[in-house]
XYZ file of C-alpha atoms in Angstrom:
468
model
C -30.766 14.256 -40.012
C -32.335 11.787 -37.581
C -33.341 9.615 -40.517
C -29.783 9.599 -41.853
C -28.431 8.590 -38.401
C -30.918 5.766 -38.059
C -30.087 4.575 -41.565
C -26.363 4.527 -40.750
C -26.991 2.545 -37.563
C -29.047 -0.065 -39.454
C -26.352 -0.437 -42.116
C -23.596 -0.721 -39.523
C -25.166 -3.438 -37.368
C -24.566 -6.503 -39.605
C -20.808 -5.881 -39.776
C -20.225 -5.494 -36.032
C -23.451 -5.576 -34.094
C -21.987 -6.863 -30.845
C -19.138 -5.774 -28.639
C -16.606 -8.620 -28.376
C -16.546 -10.363 -25.021
C -13.511 -11.064 -22.889
C -12.511 -14.672 -22.261
C -14.160 -14.468 -18.833
C -17.442 -13.542 -20.421
C -17.512 -9.876 -19.333
C -17.849 -7.137 -21.906
C -14.719 -5.068 -22.183
C -16.471 -1.889 -23.277
C -18.183 -0.751 -20.129
C -18.565 2.398 -18.161
C -15.203 2.868 -16.454
C -14.946 3.570 -12.775
C -12.933 6.425 -11.349
C -12.777 8.238 -14.703
C -9.671 6.343 -15.855
C -10.963 6.053 -19.432
C -12.531 9.328 -20.378
C -14.388 10.632 -23.418
C -13.254 14.225 -23.613
C -13.853 16.282 -26.741
C -15.063 13.112 -28.429
C -11.911 11.124 -27.647
C -11.438 7.996 -25.585
C -8.374 8.428 -23.370
C -6.368 6.333 -20.937
C -3.990 7.775 -18.351
C -1.069 5.450 -17.667
C 2.645 4.895 -18.050
C 3.833 3.797 -21.495
C 7.009 2.296 -22.850
C 7.357 1.733 -26.588
C 9.805 -1.097 -27.288
C 11.162 -1.733 -30.770
C 11.496 -5.418 -31.578
C 14.480 -4.623 -33.844
C 16.697 -3.627 -30.898
C 17.807 -7.143 -29.846
C 18.856 -7.929 -33.427
C 21.047 -4.824 -33.371
C 22.567 -5.759 -30.017
C 20.775 -2.901 -28.262
C 18.563 -2.852 -25.185
C 15.629 -0.660 -24.320
C 15.974 1.590 -21.284
C 13.187 -0.347 -19.563
C 11.311 2.562 -17.995
C 7.883 3.932 -18.847
C 6.830 7.579 -18.948
C 3.578 9.241 -17.994
C 1.372 9.423 -21.043
C -2.158 9.824 -22.353
C -3.300 7.204 -24.840
C -5.992 8.504 -27.186
C -8.070 6.581 -29.695
C -8.710 9.172 -32.367
C -10.381 9.489 -35.748
C -7.870 9.529 -38.556
C -8.796 12.015 -41.229
C -8.925 10.479 -44.697
C -7.941 12.658 -47.667
C -10.133 10.727 -50.064
C -13.166 10.920 -47.807
C -15.605 13.795 -48.434
C -15.992 16.345 -45.671
C -19.140 15.824 -43.588
C -21.994 18.182 -44.245
C -23.159 20.730 -41.698
C -25.122 19.106 -38.912
C -23.607 15.659 -39.590
C -21.240 15.083 -36.680
C -19.656 11.858 -37.797
C -19.809 11.604 -41.561
C -18.686 8.330 -43.091
C -16.629 5.814 -41.133
C -12.971 6.761 -40.728
C -10.132 4.496 -39.625
C -9.072 4.881 -35.997
C -5.527 5.644 -34.931
C -3.648 5.493 -31.666
C -2.005 8.622 -30.284
C 0.543 8.469 -27.427
C 1.096 11.910 -25.875
C 3.492 12.897 -23.120
C 4.051 16.149 -21.265
C 7.174 16.831 -23.358
C 5.445 15.859 -26.592
C 1.803 16.881 -26.323
C 1.224 16.404 -30.058
C 2.216 12.806 -29.509
C 3.364 9.857 -31.559
C 0.700 8.600 -33.962
C 0.150 4.996 -35.026
C -2.183 5.496 -37.939
C -2.958 1.997 -39.108
C -4.796 -0.115 -36.515
C -7.055 -2.179 -38.748
C -5.618 -5.705 -38.948
C -2.314 -4.322 -37.660
C -2.348 -5.596 -34.080
C -0.469 -8.873 -33.855
C -1.300 -9.740 -30.247
C -2.698 -8.439 -26.927
C -0.893 -9.483 -23.725
C -3.401 -9.117 -20.887
C -2.256 -11.571 -18.203
C -1.705 -8.742 -15.702
C -4.583 -6.500 -16.752
C -6.015 -6.618 -13.218
C -2.788 -4.938 -12.063
C -3.184 -2.190 -14.660
C -0.626 -3.706 -17.044
C -0.917 -4.842 -20.664
C 1.087 -4.909 -23.905
C -0.163 -4.229 -27.428
C 2.059 -5.702 -30.165
C 1.829 -3.964 -33.554
C 2.829 -5.547 -36.830
C 3.958 -2.312 -38.488
C 5.953 -0.665 -37.116
C 7.294 -3.693 -35.183
C 6.899 -2.264 -31.692
C 5.421 -3.372 -28.381
C 3.405 -0.724 -26.555
C 3.807 -1.600 -22.859
C 1.143 -0.088 -20.610
C 1.435 0.068 -16.816
C -0.011 1.906 -13.792
C -3.424 2.167 -15.414
C -6.798 1.799 -13.778
C -7.709 -1.842 -14.419
C -11.329 -1.281 -15.452
C -10.352 1.649 -17.665
C -7.591 -0.419 -19.259
C -10.037 -3.209 -20.092
C -12.369 -0.735 -21.797
C -9.538 0.831 -23.781
C -8.224 -2.555 -24.941
C -11.729 -3.549 -25.981
C -11.958 -0.401 -28.116
C -8.572 -1.217 -29.679
C -9.841 -4.692 -30.570
C -12.798 -3.146 -32.374
C -10.470 -0.815 -34.300
C -8.244 -3.777 -35.191
C -11.214 -5.652 -36.629
C -12.334 -2.625 -38.604
C -15.517 -2.300 -36.560
C -17.008 0.959 -35.421
C -15.806 1.826 -31.911
C -18.560 2.301 -29.353
C -17.580 5.947 -28.837
C -17.348 9.006 -31.106
C -13.779 9.559 -32.306
C -12.577 13.100 -32.791
C -9.954 14.538 -35.148
C -6.357 14.466 -33.945
C -5.427 17.269 -31.543
C -2.630 17.920 -29.034
C -3.400 16.898 -25.467
C -3.963 19.797 -23.089
C -1.441 20.357 -20.323
C -4.277 20.116 -17.773
C -4.697 16.444 -18.720
C -1.333 15.661 -17.133
C -2.496 17.072 -13.789
C -4.126 13.684 -13.303
C -0.616 12.204 -13.200
C 0.189 14.204 -10.087
C 2.073 11.944 -7.672
C 2.407 14.303 -4.697
C -0.144 16.484 -2.920
C 0.418 18.514 0.243
C -2.533 20.038 2.118
C -1.768 21.982 5.298
C -5.013 23.829 6.023
C -8.697 23.030 6.286
C -9.677 25.555 3.612
C -7.476 23.828 1.024
C -8.900 20.361 1.683
C -10.843 19.056 -1.380
C -14.481 18.373 -0.505
C -16.158 18.123 -3.906
C -13.543 16.372 -6.049
C -11.482 13.219 -5.771
C -7.781 13.022 -5.100
C -5.609 12.420 -8.209
C -5.680 8.683 -8.832
C -1.908 8.314 -9.268
C -0.890 9.946 -5.982
C 2.080 8.310 -4.292
C 2.567 10.884 -1.534
C -0.371 12.532 0.229
C -0.113 14.906 3.178
C -3.277 16.250 4.808
C -2.204 17.993 8.023
C -4.066 20.571 10.139
C -7.302 19.738 8.307
C -9.429 18.864 11.348
C -10.030 15.303 10.154
C -11.778 13.047 12.694
C -11.483 9.922 10.540
C -9.537 8.712 7.528
C -11.208 9.936 4.331
C -12.540 6.973 2.336
C -11.370 8.605 -0.880
C -7.778 8.157 0.321
C -8.321 4.413 0.555
C -8.878 4.290 -3.229
C -5.351 5.562 -3.945
C -3.799 2.188 -4.708
C -0.417 3.694 -5.693
C -0.016 5.519 -2.379
C 3.397 5.001 -0.769
C 3.425 7.788 1.825
C 0.406 8.969 3.815
C 0.786 11.847 6.279
C -2.292 12.590 8.406
C -0.455 14.328 11.236
C -1.963 17.139 13.340
C -5.610 16.114 12.999
C -8.268 14.730 15.381
C -8.428 11.110 14.226
C -9.633 8.780 16.997
C -9.775 5.467 15.177
C -8.073 3.983 12.144
C -10.008 2.204 9.437
C -8.882 -1.386 8.917
C -9.075 -0.781 5.159
C -5.838 1.240 5.370
C -4.315 -2.223 5.217
C -5.592 -2.482 1.626
C -3.054 0.130 0.487
C -0.649 -2.540 -0.690
C 2.195 -0.120 -1.560
C 2.048 1.994 1.606
C 5.550 2.382 3.052
C 5.248 5.412 5.342
C 2.347 6.245 7.644
C 2.457 9.400 9.778
C -0.287 9.779 12.412
C 1.583 12.159 14.695
C -0.525 14.430 16.935
C -3.958 12.807 16.698
C -6.358 11.294 19.264
C -5.663 7.601 18.673
C -6.144 5.271 21.626
C -5.162 2.012 19.930
C -3.601 0.393 16.888
C -5.829 -2.434 15.683
C -4.885 -6.091 15.284
C -6.445 -6.025 11.800
C -3.836 -3.520 10.613
C -1.041 -5.643 12.064
C -2.301 -8.627 10.078
C -2.967 -6.755 6.823
C -0.765 -6.260 3.764
C 1.130 -3.652 5.793
C 3.173 -6.617 7.041
C 4.999 -6.619 3.708
C 5.052 -2.921 2.815
C 5.173 -0.638 5.873
C 8.652 0.727 6.602
C 8.016 3.816 8.726
C 5.282 4.420 11.317
C 4.815 7.564 13.417
C 2.277 7.239 16.252
C 3.762 9.935 18.488
C 1.581 12.422 20.406
C -1.489 10.203 20.723
C -3.223 8.467 23.637
C -2.106 4.888 23.063
C -1.640 2.819 26.220
C -0.537 -0.462 24.666
C 0.193 -2.005 21.289
C -1.212 -5.444 20.413
C 0.956 -8.542 20.528
C 0.448 -8.875 16.760
C 2.286 -5.564 16.261
C 5.489 -7.603 15.967
C 4.140 -9.004 12.671
C 5.008 -5.714 10.948
C 8.402 -7.227 10.177
C 9.455 -4.666 7.535
C 9.409 -1.709 9.941
C 12.674 0.225 10.051
C 11.479 3.424 11.777
C 9.020 3.522 14.705
C 8.070 6.649 16.674
C 5.953 6.271 19.819
C 6.862 9.437 21.722
C 4.390 11.264 23.984
C 1.807 8.517 24.380
C 0.564 6.732 27.512
C 2.339 3.427 26.885
C 2.624 1.184 29.924
C 4.376 -1.592 28.001
C 5.930 -2.428 24.668
C 4.908 -5.568 22.724
C 6.804 -8.355 24.464
C 7.628 -9.877 21.071
C 9.154 -6.624 19.832
C 12.423 -8.476 19.294
C 10.877 -10.025 16.176
C 11.119 -6.636 14.422
C 14.508 -7.608 13.047
C 14.628 -4.770 10.481
C 13.961 -2.030 13.048
C 16.749 0.552 13.126
C 15.154 3.679 14.630
C 13.021 3.462 17.789
C 11.775 6.423 19.776
C 9.397 5.955 22.717
C 10.248 8.949 24.907
C 7.906 10.435 27.509
C 5.679 7.431 28.084
C 4.903 5.413 31.234
C 7.066 2.356 30.629
C 8.069 0.648 33.917
C 10.342 -1.893 32.189
C 11.307 -3.385 28.827
C 10.352 -6.871 27.594
C 13.033 -9.548 27.545
C 12.997 -9.824 23.713
C 14.045 -6.184 23.546
C 17.576 -7.608 23.776
C 17.164 -9.114 20.302
C 16.917 -5.725 18.606
C 19.784 -4.238 16.607
C 19.190 -0.487 16.457
C 21.070 2.515 15.154
C 19.120 5.012 17.272
C 17.163 4.577 20.527
C 15.341 7.186 22.612
C 13.561 6.130 25.827
C 13.956 9.413 27.704
C 11.357 10.430 30.262
C 9.823 7.036 31.074
C 8.939 5.921 34.602
C 11.358 3.021 34.754
C 11.220 1.067 38.007
C 14.142 -0.350 39.933
C 14.603 -4.101 39.444
C 12.911 -6.278 42.080
C 15.348 -8.095 44.355
C 13.150 -11.178 44.662
C 11.493 -12.867 41.695
C 7.782 -13.520 41.349
C 7.227 -17.297 41.429
C 4.090 -18.686 39.774
C 5.159 -22.281 39.189
C 2.761 -25.219 39.409
C 3.645 -28.896 39.813
C 2.489 -30.818 37.938
C 1.644 -28.565 35.006
C -2.021 -28.109 34.210
C -3.394 -29.719 31.063
C -3.872 -26.256 29.529
C -0.287 -25.219 30.285
C 1.204 -28.476 29.051
C -0.784 -28.557 25.788
C -0.093 -24.860 25.121
C 3.646 -25.353 25.528
C 3.541 -28.338 23.184
C 1.629 -26.430 20.490
C 3.984 -23.462 20.616
C 7.215 -25.425 20.897
C 6.315 -27.654 17.931
C 4.849 -24.719 15.977
C 1.546 -26.490 15.431
C -0.823 -24.225 13.450
C -3.880 -22.974 15.316
C -6.745 -20.574 14.746
C -10.247 -19.625 15.864
C -11.649 -22.096 13.298
C -9.887 -24.936 15.174
C -9.958 -23.958 18.859
C -11.947 -21.335 20.843
C -10.949 -17.732 20.287
C -9.933 -17.128 23.917
C -7.442 -19.996 23.676
C -5.954 -18.405 20.562
C -5.489 -15.206 22.556
C -3.736 -17.147 25.323
C -1.360 -18.701 22.809
C -0.715 -15.327 21.155
C 0.211 -13.773 24.491
C 2.363 -16.659 25.729
C 5.578 -15.594 27.435
C 8.987 -16.607 26.142
C 11.506 -18.075 28.568
C 15.169 -17.086 28.310
C 15.779 -20.648 27.106
C 13.472 -20.109 24.119
C 10.547 -22.203 25.355
C 7.109 -20.812 26.087
C 4.881 -20.548 29.145
C 1.331 -19.352 29.776
C 0.580 -18.929 33.470
C 3.257 -21.129 35.029
C 6.544 -19.218 35.251
C 9.058 -17.285 37.331
C 9.255 -13.544 36.665
C 12.385 -11.548 37.372
C 13.856 -8.167 36.444
C 17.371 -7.017 35.771
C 19.034 -4.021 34.176
C 20.391 -3.722 30.677
C 22.773 -1.207 29.170
C 20.934 0.138 26.134
C 24.176 0.467 24.185
C 24.059 -3.322 23.833
C 21.157 -2.957 21.379
C 21.710 0.507 19.881
C 24.631 2.449 18.480
C 23.231 5.850 19.492
C 21.286 6.094 22.759
C 19.523 9.157 24.136
C 20.061 9.379 27.912
C 17.258 7.739 29.872
C 17.193 10.464 32.537
C 18.810 13.719 33.533
C 21.449 11.794 35.483
C 23.129 10.550 32.321
C 21.916 6.976 32.632
C 21.755 4.562 29.725
C 20.388 1.559 31.620
C 16.818 0.316 31.803
C 15.067 -2.550 33.613
C 14.227 -5.661 31.619
C 11.488 -8.115 32.552
C 12.387 -11.775 32.051
C 10.394 -15.010 32.325
C 11.576 -18.512 33.209
C 9.580 -21.620 32.372
C 11.080 -23.666 35.222
C 13.177 -23.445 38.357
C 16.185 -24.935 36.536
C 16.061 -22.159 33.920
C 15.977 -19.560 36.683
C 18.897 -21.142 38.548
C 20.973 -21.370 35.364
C 20.374 -17.670 34.749
C 20.650 -16.476 38.343
C 23.912 -14.708 37.534
C 21.753 -12.138 35.777
C 20.449 -10.987 39.125
C 23.753 -10.690 40.965
């Protein structure tokens, strides 16, 4: 039997001795990462979403529904009636043509495309790194649109299809056609809820296609690295754990919209997260019941936030550029240690606001004057850079100067100041920024002190009616 196998390998090599290379020079048939392309029961499989589009529809004035379904793509061995059955002990027999099987949970037997040899008109792989590709068949005239696939697994599967199209032997044993097991579709699971330590998976990975993951009451002291590989994740709930520090790589979850870190041991929220891809994706953030004393100035760069919960922390101030969160609609920062609100708080437009239980101070009667005449060179140059929006960074000027510019105060006139200013406080009715306001104290108050800065004496005089 070994002699027969060796003889078959020698005869097969001249026809297709090498695996075709991708345009970039990398071989497409490689060991896939994450198990996205699997060889189960002799079959090569790809888990993805598939939409089969008939190219006849436009001619008939019809349109495709434009939505893919969860499916398993299998490259199988097509049984040939004219081919003799393999003898006992011979696992492969003579070469058989490969076929493509698309199976869904509703149709586990799948749709079979029997003829692949010289029947693929074109491969569209421009977005293969995003897990997307299209295979255009000649007969029947359909486009098989693949999406939400693991990129490395997709490359391997497409490489195998190219071999089948050329009539070459695929670099994997192909099994007879068989319905896909229901357990295969467990890998398409998009939601997982874990609410106890005993149910937390220690020896196996999370399903790759998860979009919603909750792992509460699991005793986690850090974010599990396996979670950071879930590139489709939209909602991550790690509430009621013991997490002390967040990994900056959470910012690599480019689709993350909701992050719940309620009831942990966090003491800060890093600048790296504020400057990550979360700027474009994060909509809801729950940091309540932690030990956070202050949020970084860069927190205001999370411009897509609509819901922010900061209750039961140790906050002594809010980011003074919080007014730049123009999409914010729900803000809750009850039971903290806030003595006042930043001036830009007036720029918010909220539907709901809760600041109950903070240690708000009474406005100072006299302002704090820190003006200098003439302005120092540092103050003058900093104001010029900020007013004219001149780009800066640690690769241009020292890092400590970048920090000074990042923390510059904004005058009520819109100009900036570093260390030369007048500081004053006044009260603001919170209904001016929110439709629904939770009472600030037990006395039924809805007013809170606001800290304002003035870049010059003239600005202060022009705004002195604020302090009457």
